[in-house]
Coordinates of C-alpha atoms in Angstrom, one line a residue:
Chain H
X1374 CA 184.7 250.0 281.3
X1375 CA 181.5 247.8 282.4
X1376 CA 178.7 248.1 280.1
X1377 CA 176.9 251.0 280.3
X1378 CA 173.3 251.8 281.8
X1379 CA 172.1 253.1 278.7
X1380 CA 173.6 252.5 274.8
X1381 CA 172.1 253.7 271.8
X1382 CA 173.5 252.3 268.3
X1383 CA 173.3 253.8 265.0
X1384 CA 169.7 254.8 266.2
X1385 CA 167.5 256.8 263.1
X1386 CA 164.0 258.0 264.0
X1387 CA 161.7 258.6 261.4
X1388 CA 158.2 261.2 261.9
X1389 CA 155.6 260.3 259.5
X1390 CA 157.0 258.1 257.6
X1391 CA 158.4 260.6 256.0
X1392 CA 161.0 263.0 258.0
X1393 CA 164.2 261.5 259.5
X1394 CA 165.0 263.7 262.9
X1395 CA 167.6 261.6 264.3
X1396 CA 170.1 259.6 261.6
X1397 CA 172.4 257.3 263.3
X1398 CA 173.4 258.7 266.6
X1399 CA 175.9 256.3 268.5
X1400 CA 176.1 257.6 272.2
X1401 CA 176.1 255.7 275.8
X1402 CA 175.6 256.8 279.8
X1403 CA 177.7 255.0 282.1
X1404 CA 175.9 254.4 285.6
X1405 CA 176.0 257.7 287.4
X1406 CA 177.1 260.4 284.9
X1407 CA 175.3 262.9 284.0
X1408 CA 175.8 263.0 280.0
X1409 CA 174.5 266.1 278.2
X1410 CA 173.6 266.5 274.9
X1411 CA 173.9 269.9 273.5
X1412 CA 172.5 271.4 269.9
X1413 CA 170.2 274.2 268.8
X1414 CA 166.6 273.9 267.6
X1415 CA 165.5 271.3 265.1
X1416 CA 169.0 269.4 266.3
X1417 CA 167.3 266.1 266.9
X1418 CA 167.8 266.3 270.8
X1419 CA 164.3 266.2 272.2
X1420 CA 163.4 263.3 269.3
X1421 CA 166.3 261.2 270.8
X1422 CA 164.9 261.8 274.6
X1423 CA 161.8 260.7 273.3
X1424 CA 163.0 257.8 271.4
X1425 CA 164.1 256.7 274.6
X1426 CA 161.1 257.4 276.2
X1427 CA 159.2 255.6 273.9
X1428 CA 156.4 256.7 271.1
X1429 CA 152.9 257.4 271.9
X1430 CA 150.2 256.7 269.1
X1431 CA 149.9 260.3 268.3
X1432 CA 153.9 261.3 267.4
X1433 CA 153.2 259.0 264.5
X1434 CA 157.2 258.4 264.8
X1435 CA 159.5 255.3 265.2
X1436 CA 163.0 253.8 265.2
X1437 CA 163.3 252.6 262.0
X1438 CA 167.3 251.7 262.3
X1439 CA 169.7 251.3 265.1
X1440 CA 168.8 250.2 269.5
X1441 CA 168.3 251.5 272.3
X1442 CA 169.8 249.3 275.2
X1443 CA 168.9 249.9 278.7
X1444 CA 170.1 247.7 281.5
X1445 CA 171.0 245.8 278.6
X1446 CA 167.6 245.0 277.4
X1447 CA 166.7 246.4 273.9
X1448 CA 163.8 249.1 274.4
X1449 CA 163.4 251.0 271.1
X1450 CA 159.8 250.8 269.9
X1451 CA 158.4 249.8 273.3
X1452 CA 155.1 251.4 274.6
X1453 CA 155.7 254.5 276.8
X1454 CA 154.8 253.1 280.2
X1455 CA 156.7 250.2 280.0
X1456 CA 159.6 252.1 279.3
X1457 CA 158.6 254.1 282.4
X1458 CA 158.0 251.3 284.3
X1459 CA 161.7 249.6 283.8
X1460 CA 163.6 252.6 285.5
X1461 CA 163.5 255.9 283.0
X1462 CA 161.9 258.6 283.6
X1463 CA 161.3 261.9 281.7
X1464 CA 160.9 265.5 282.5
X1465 CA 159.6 266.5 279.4
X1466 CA 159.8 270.1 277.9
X1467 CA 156.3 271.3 277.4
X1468 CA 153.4 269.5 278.9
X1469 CA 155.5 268.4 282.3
X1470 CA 152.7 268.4 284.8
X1471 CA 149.2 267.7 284.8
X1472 CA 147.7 270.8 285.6
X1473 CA 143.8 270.4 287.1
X1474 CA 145.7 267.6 289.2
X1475 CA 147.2 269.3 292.7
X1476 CA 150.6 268.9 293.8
X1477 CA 150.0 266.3 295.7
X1478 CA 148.3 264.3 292.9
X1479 CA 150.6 264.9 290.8
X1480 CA 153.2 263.2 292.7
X1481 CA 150.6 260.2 293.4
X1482 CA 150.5 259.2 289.7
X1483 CA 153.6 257.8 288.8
X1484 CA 154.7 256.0 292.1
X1485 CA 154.2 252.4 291.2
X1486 CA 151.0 250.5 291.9
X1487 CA 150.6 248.3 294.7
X1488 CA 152.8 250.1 297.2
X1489 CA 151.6 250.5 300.6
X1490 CA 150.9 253.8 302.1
X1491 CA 154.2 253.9 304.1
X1492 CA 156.2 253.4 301.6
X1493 CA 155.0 255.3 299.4
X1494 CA 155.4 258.6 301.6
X1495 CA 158.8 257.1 302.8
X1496 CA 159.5 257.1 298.8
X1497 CA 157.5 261.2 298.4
X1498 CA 159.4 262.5 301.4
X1499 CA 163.1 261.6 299.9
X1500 CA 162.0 263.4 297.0
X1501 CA 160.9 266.5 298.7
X1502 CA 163.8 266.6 300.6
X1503 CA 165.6 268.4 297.6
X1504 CA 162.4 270.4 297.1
X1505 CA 161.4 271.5 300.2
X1506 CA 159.5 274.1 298.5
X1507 CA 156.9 271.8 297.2
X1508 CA 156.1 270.7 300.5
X1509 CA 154.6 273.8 301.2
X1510 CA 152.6 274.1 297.7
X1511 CA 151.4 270.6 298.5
X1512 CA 147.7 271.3 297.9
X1513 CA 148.5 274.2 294.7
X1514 CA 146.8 273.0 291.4
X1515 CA 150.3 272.4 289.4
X1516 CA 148.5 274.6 286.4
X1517 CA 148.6 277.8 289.1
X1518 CA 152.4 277.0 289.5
X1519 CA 155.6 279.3 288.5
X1520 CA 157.9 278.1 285.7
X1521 CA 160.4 276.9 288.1
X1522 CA 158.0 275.6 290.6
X1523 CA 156.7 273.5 287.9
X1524 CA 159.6 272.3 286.5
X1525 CA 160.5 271.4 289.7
X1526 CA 157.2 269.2 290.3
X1527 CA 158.3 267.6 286.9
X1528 CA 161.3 266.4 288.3
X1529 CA 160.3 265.7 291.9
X1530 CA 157.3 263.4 289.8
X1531 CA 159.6 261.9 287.7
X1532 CA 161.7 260.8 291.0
X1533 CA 158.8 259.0 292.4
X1534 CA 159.0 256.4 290.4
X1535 CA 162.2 255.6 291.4
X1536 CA 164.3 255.8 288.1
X1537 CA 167.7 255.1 287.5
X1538 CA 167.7 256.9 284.3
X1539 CA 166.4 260.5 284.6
X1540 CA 166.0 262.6 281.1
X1541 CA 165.7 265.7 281.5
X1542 CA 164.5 267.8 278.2
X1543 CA 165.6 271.8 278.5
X1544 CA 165.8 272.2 282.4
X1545 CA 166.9 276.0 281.6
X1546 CA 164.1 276.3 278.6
X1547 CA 162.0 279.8 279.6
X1548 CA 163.2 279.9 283.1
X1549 CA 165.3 282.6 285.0
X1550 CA 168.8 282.0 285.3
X1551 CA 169.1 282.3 289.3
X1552 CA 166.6 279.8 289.3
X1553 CA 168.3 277.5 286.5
X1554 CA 171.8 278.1 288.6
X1555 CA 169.7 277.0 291.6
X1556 CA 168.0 273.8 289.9
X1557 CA 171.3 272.5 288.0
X1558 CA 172.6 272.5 291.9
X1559 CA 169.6 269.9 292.5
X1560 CA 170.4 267.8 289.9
X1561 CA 173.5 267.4 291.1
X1562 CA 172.5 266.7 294.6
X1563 CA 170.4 263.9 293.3
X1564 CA 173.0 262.2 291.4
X1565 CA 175.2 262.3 294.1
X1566 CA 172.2 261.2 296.6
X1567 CA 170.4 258.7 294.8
X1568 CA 173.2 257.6 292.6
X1569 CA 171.0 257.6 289.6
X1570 CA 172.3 258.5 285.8
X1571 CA 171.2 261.6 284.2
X1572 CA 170.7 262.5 280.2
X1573 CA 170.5 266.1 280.1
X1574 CA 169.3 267.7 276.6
X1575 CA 169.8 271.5 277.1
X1576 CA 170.0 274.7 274.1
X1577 CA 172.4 276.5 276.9
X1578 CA 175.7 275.3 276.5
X1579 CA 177.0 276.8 279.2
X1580 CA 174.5 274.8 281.4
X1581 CA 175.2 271.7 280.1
X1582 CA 179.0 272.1 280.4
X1583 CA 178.8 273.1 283.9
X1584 CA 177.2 269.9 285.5
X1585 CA 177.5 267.4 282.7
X1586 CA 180.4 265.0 283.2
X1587 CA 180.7 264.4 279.3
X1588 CA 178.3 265.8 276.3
X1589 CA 177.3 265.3 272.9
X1590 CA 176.9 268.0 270.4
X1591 CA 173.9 267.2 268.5
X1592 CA 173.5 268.8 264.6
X1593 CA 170.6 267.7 262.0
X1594 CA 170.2 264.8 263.9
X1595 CA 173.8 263.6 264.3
X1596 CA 176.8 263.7 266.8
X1597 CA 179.5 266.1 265.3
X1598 CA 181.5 266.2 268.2
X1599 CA 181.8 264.5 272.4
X1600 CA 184.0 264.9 274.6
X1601 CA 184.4 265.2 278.7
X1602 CA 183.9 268.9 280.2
X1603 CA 188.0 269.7 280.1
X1604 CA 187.7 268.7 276.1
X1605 CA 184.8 270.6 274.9
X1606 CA 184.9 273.9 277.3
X1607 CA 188.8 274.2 275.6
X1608 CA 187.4 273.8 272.1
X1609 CA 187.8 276.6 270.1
X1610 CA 184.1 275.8 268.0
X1611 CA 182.3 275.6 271.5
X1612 CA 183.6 278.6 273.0
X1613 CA 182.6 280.2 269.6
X1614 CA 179.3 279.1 268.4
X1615 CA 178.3 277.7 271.3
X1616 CA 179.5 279.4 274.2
X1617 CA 179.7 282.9 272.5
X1618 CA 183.2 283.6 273.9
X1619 CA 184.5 285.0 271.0
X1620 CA 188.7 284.6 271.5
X1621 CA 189.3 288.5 271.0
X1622 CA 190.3 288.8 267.2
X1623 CA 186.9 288.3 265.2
X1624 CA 187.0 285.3 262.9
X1625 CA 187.0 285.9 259.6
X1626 CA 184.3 284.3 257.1
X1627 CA 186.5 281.6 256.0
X1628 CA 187.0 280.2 259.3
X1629 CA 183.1 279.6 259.6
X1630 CA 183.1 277.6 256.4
X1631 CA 186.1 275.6 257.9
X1632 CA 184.2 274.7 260.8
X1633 CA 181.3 274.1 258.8
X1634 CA 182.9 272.2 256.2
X1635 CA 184.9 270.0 259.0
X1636 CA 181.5 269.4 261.3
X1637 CA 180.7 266.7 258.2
X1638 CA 183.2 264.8 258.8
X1639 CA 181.5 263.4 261.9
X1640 CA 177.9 261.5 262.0
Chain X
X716 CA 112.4 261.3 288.1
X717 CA 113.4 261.8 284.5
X718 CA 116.4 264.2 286.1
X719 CA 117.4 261.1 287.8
X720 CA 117.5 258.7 284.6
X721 CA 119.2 261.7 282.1
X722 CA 121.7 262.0 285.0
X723 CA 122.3 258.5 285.2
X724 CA 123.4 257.8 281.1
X725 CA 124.6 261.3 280.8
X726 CA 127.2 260.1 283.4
X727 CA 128.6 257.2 281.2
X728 CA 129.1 259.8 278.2
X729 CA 131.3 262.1 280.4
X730 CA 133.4 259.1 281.6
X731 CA 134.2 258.4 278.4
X732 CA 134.3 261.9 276.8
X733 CA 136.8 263.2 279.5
X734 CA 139.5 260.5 279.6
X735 CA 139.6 260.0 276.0
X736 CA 137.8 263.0 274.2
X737 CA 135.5 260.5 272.6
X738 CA 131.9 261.1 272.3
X739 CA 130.1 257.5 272.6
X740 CA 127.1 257.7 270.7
X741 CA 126.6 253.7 271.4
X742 CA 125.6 254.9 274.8
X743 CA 122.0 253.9 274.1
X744 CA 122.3 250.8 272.7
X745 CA 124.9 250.1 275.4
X746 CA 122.7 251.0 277.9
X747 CA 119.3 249.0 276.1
X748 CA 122.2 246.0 275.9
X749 CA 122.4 245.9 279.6
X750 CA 118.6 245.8 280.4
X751 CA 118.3 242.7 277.6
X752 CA 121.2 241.3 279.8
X753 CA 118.9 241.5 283.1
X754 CA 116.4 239.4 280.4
X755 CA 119.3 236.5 280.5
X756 CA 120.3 236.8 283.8
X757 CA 116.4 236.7 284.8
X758 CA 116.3 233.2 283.8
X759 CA 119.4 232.2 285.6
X760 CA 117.9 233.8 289.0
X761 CA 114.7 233.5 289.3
X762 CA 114.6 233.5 293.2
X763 CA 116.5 236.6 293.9
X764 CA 116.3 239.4 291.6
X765 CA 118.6 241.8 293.2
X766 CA 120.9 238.3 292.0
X767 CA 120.0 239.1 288.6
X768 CA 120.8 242.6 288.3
X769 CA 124.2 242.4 289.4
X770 CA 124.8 239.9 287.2
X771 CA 123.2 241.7 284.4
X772 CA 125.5 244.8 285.6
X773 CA 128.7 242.7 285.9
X774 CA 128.0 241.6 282.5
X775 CA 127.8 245.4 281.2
X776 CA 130.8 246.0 282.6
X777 CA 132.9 243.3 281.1
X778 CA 131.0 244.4 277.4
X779 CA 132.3 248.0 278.0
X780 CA 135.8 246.4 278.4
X781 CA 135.7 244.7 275.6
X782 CA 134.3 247.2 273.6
X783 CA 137.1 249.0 274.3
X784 CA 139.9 246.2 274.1
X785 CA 138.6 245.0 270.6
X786 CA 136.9 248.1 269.2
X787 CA 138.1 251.4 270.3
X788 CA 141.4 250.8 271.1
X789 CA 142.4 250.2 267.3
X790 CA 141.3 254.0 267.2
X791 CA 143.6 255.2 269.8
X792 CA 146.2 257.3 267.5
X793 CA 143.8 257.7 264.9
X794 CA 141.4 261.3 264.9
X795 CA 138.8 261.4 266.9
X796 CA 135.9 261.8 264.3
X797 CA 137.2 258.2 263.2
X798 CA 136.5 256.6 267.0
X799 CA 132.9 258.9 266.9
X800 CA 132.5 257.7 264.1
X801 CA 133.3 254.1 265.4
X802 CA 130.6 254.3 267.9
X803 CA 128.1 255.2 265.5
X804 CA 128.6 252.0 263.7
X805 CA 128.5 250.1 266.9
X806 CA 125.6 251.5 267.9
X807 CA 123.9 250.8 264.5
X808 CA 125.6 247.3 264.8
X809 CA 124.0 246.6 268.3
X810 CA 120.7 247.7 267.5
X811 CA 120.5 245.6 264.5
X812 CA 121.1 242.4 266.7
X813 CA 119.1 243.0 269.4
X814 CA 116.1 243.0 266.9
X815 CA 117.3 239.2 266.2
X816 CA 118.0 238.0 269.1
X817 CA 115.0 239.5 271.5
X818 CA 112.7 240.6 269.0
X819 CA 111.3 244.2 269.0
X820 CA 108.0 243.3 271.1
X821 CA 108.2 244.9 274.6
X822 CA 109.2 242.6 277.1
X823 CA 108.6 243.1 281.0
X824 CA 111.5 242.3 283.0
X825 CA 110.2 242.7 286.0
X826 CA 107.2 239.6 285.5
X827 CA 109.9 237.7 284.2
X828 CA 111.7 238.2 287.6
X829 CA 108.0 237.8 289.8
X830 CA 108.7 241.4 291.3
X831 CA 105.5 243.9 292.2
X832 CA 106.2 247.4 291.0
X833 CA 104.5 248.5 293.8
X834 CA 104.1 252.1 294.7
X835 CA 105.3 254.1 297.4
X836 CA 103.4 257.2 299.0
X837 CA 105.1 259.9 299.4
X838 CA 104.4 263.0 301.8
X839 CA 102.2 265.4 300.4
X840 CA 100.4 263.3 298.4
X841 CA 102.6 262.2 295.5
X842 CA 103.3 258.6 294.9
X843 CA 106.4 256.8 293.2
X844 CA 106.7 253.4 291.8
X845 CA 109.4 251.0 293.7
X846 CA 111.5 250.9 291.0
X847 CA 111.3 254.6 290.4
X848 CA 112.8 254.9 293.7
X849 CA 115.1 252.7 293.4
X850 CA 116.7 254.3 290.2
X851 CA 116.6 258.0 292.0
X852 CA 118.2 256.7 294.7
X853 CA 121.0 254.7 292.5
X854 CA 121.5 257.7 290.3
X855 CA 122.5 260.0 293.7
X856 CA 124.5 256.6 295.1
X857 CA 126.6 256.4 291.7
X858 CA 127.5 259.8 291.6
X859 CA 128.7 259.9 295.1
X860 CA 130.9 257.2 294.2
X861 CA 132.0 258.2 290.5
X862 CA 132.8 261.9 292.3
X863 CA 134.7 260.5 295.1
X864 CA 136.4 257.5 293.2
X865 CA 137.6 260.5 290.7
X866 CA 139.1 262.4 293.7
X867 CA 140.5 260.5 295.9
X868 CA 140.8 256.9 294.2
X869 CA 144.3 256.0 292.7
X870 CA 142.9 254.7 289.5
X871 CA 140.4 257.6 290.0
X872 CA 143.7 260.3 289.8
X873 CA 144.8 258.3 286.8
X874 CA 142.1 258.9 284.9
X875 CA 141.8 262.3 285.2
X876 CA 145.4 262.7 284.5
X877 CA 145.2 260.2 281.1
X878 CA 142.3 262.9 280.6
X879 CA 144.3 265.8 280.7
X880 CA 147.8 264.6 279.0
X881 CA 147.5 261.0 277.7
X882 CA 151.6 261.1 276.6
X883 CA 152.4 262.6 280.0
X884 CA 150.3 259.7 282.0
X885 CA 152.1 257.1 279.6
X886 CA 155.6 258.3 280.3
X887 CA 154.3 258.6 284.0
X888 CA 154.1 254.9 283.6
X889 CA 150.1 254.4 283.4
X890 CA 148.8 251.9 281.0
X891 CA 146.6 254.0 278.6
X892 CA 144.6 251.3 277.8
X893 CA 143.6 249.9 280.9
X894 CA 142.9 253.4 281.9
X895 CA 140.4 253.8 278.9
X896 CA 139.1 249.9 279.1
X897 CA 137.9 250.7 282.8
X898 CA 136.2 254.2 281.6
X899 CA 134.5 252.4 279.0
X900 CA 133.3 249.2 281.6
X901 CA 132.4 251.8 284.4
X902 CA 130.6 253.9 281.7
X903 CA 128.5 250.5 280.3
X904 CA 127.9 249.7 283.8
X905 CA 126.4 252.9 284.6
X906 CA 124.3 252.8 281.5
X907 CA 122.9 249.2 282.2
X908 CA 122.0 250.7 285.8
X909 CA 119.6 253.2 284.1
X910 CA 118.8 250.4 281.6
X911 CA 118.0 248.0 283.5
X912 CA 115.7 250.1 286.3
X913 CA 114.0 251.8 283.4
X914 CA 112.9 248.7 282.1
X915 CA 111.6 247.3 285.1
X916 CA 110.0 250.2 285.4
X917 CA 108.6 250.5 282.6
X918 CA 109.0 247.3 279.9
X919 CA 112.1 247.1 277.5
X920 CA 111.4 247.1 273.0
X921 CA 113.7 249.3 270.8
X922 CA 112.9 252.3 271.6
X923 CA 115.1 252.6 274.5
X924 CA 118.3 253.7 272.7
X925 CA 116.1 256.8 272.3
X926 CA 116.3 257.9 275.9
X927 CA 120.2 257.2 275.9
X928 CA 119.9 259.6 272.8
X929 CA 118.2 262.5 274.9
X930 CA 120.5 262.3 277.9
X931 CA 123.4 263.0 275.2
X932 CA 122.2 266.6 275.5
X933 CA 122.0 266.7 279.0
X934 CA 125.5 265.6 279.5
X935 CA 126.5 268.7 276.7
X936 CA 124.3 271.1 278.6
X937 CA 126.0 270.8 281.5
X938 CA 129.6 270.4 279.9
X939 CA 131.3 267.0 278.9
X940 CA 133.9 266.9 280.6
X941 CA 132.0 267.4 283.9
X942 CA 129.9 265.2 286.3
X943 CA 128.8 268.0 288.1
X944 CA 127.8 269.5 285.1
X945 CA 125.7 266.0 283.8
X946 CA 124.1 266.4 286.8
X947 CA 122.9 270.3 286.3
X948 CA 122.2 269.3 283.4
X949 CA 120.2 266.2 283.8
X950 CA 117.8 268.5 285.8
X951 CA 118.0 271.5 283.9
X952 CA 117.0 269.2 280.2
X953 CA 114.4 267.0 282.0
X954 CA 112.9 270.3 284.0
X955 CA 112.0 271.8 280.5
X956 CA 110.7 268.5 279.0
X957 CA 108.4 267.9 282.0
X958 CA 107.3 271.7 282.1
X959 CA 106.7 272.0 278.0
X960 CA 104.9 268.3 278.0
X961 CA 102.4 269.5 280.9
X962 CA 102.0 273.1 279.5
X963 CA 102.1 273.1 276.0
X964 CA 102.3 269.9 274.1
X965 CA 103.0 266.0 274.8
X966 CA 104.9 265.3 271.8
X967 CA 107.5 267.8 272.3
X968 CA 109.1 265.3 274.9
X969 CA 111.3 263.8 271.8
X970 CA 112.0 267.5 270.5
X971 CA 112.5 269.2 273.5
X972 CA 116.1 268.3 275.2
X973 CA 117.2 268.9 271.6
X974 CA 116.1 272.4 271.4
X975 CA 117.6 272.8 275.1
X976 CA 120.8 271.8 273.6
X977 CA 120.7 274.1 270.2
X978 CA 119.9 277.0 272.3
X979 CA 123.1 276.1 274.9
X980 CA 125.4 275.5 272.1
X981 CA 124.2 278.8 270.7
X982 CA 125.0 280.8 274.4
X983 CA 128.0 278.6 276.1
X984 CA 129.0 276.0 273.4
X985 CA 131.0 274.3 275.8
X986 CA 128.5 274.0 279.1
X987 CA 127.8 274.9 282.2
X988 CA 131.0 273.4 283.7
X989 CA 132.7 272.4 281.3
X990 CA 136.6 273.7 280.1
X991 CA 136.4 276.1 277.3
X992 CA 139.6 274.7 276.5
X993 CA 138.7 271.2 276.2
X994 CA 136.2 272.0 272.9
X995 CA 139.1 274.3 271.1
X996 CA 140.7 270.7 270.3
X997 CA 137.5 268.7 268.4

């Protein structure tokens, strides 16, 4: 295989000097996939999105062992806007637009400085084209939004830039499942469109195993299991504690201690 | 007239204040650093003093930079009482140095520069000094540009976005700092403006930092985060310092925009205009 868009090593993230979130996850995105990583609260997925994404001042957090490589370029512990401004963007899971800014502004901010007017609508328009419906909310202050009319802005603004990685933290998180069904459709679209590579971090498995071409499984902060969709869909602790597809007979205590006993064997 | 010069410095505290939640209480010596600048630049042009005062102004806004680049942005990650805090010091700091360099007698800027303050009759009778004029007029001219830069401008949009979610704005792919450096020149710059017209107006000493001091409430009054709301303010602070001097007492003018902004923090703590929001987080 070529070398991939986007490699992370042995990567640990520490929070205040003090708390380790992430402890030594080894995962990679070839060009085009879309890679999902799945795990349940406090798992270590949204630190690792933002590990990518890069620290800001206030998360008092760093990479303390391991890289990040991007394009090949090492990009742990790099000022967020730099990172932003090689090619990844994020749609983050809380605070994902501005919201006194419009629509319209809010797709202004992150297309890169210096572009002419043209090309700059040339670049809006493409975007809309899978969001047609923020066309019409063009002049909407994003704070007045729906959920998935926001989260849709998100990723329409995180498009703008141009990216060729997208991250996306919790595109179901809070939002109706017609509408989730309707958005993972997008997301799909775009890759297919634009070509670029998507790292998906998502609670609901059954999301992430639907459009992700291969996924992680993400538990206090390390891998415990990956695999492409055939591999993980057929596996028995998925479709159990993940999935909730319980295989008829009920599984007895000792079986959960198995499969928590044999998770350790990973990370 | 005083409306007009509150407006002017209340301006360069909500610039500041609402991209980076930072109160800049070195406004006044800021602002008193600009109009000693015009003193320099004075002897540089001696011909043309409209030649002096934008240099004096470009000079203020390259200070407010590097205030920023060599001051305040060691603070950015730290709490915000540290950067207050921070200003305080520099403000204390500035002061103290401009007693060495230009000494604390008053100085008039405007002989240095061989410019008549002459005065202007207005209809009905009233009559305004030049330079009066000219700082009214300024204030209304840099607040047409400050509101439209904000709304339309692309650096304009940045800011208020860096205002509203600084990680968002960085992972956006906007440079935090030059976002806050150009706050921190445009504020300066604004601040020298009033500086520099007050004191040909009226002569430069020390105690200039004082009416930086009582525009602070006028920018509160009306609700940091909001240039609207300096300007209601502005007029609303200098209205009851004008009516209390004529009516009741002269020497309340040092007492009075303070008592206007006791009793608003008592009634609407966070303005006229401003976002209730925005004072849950100090």
């Amino acid at each position: 295989m070529s070398e991939p868009l986007l490699s992370v090593d042995k990567l640990e993230v520490v929070y205040q000097r003090a708390i380790t979130a992430v402890q030594g996850i080894t995962l990679s995105a070839q060009q085009g996939q879309i890679v999902g990583i799945l795990g349940t609260n406090g798992a270590g997925k949204t630190t690792l999105l933002r590990a990518i994404s890069g620290f800001h001042g206030t998360d008092d957090a760093r990479v303390t062992e391991g890289t990040i490589r991007f394009k090949g370029r090492r990009i742990e512990n790099i000022e967020p806007h730099r990172i932003a401004r090689s090619g990844i963007a994020l749609v983050p899971e809380r605070e994902k637009v501005f919201p006194n800014l419009t629509v319209a502004e809010n797709l202004l901010v992150p297309a890169a400085p210096g572009l002419v007017l043209a090309e700059r609508k040339r670049q809006e328009a493409q975007v809309l084209q899978f969001f047609p419906k923020l066309e019409e909310l063009h002049a909407r202050t994003a704070g007045l939004l729906s959920g998935g009319e926001r989260q849709m802005l998100a990723i329409a603004a995180a498009l703008v830039a141009k990216p060729e990685l997208l991250l996306v933290d919790e595109l179901s998180l809070g939002l109706a499942p017609v509408v989730v069904e309707d958005l993972a459709a997008r997301l799909v679209q775009i890759r297919r469109e634009l070509g670029i590579t998507v790292l998906l971090v998502e609670q609901s498995a059954a999301v992430a195993l639907e459009i992700a071409d291969y996924s992680y499984v993400l538990e206090n902060g390390r891998i415990v299991l990956d695999g492409d969709r055939a591999r993980l869909t057929n596996h028995p602790d998925i479709q159990e504690f993940y999935l909730g597809q319980s295989s008829g007979k009920r599984r007895s205590y000792r079986d959960v201690k198995q499969y928590r006993r044999s998770r350790r064997w990973y990370g | 007239m005083l409306a007009a010069i509150y407006a002017l410095i209340a301006c360069g505290y909500v610039l500041v204040y609402r991209v980076s939640r930072v109160l800049n209480l070195a406004h006044g010596e800021l602002m008193m650093l600009g109009a000693y600048a015009l003193m320099l630049t004075a002897a540089q042009f001696t011909t043309y003093w409209p030649a002096a005062i934008a240099a004096a102004v470009g000079l203020s806004l390259l200070t407010g930079v590097l205030v920023y680049l060599f001051l305040m942005r060691k603070m950015t990650g730290e709490m915000v009482l540290a950067a207050v805090l921070t200003t305080v010091a520099l403000g204390i700091l500035l002061r103290g140095v401009m007693v060495l360099v230009w000494s604390a007698q008053q100085q008039y800027p405007a002989q240095a520069l061989g410019v008549a303050n002459t005065s202007i009759a207005l209809p009905g009778g009233a009559r305004i000094s030049f330079f009066s004029a000219l700082l009214i007029l300024t204030t209304l001219l840099v607040y047409g540009a400050l509101l439209s830069f904000l709304r339309f401008g692309r650096w304009g949009i940045r800011m208020r976005a860096a205002g509203q979610s600084p990680l968002l704005a960085a992972q956006r792919g906007i440079n935090l700092h030059a976002v806050y450096a150009l706050a921190w020149g445009l504020s300066t710059l604004t601040g020298a403006l009033a500086g520099i017209l007050i004191a040909l107006d009226s002569g430069l000493d020390q105690t200039m930092a004082i009416i930086g001091l009582k525009a602070f409430p006028a920018a509160l009054v009306g609700g940091l985060d909001s240039l609207v709301g300096a300007l209601a303010g502005s007029l609303i602070v200098a209205s009851a310092e004008v009516l209390l001097i004529h009516y009741v007492d002269p020497l309340l003018s040092e007492v009075v925009p303070f008592l206007v902004l006791i009793a608003m923090l008592v009634v609407r703590p966070w303005g006229l205009f401003g976002t209730r929001e925005e004072l849950d987080r100090v």
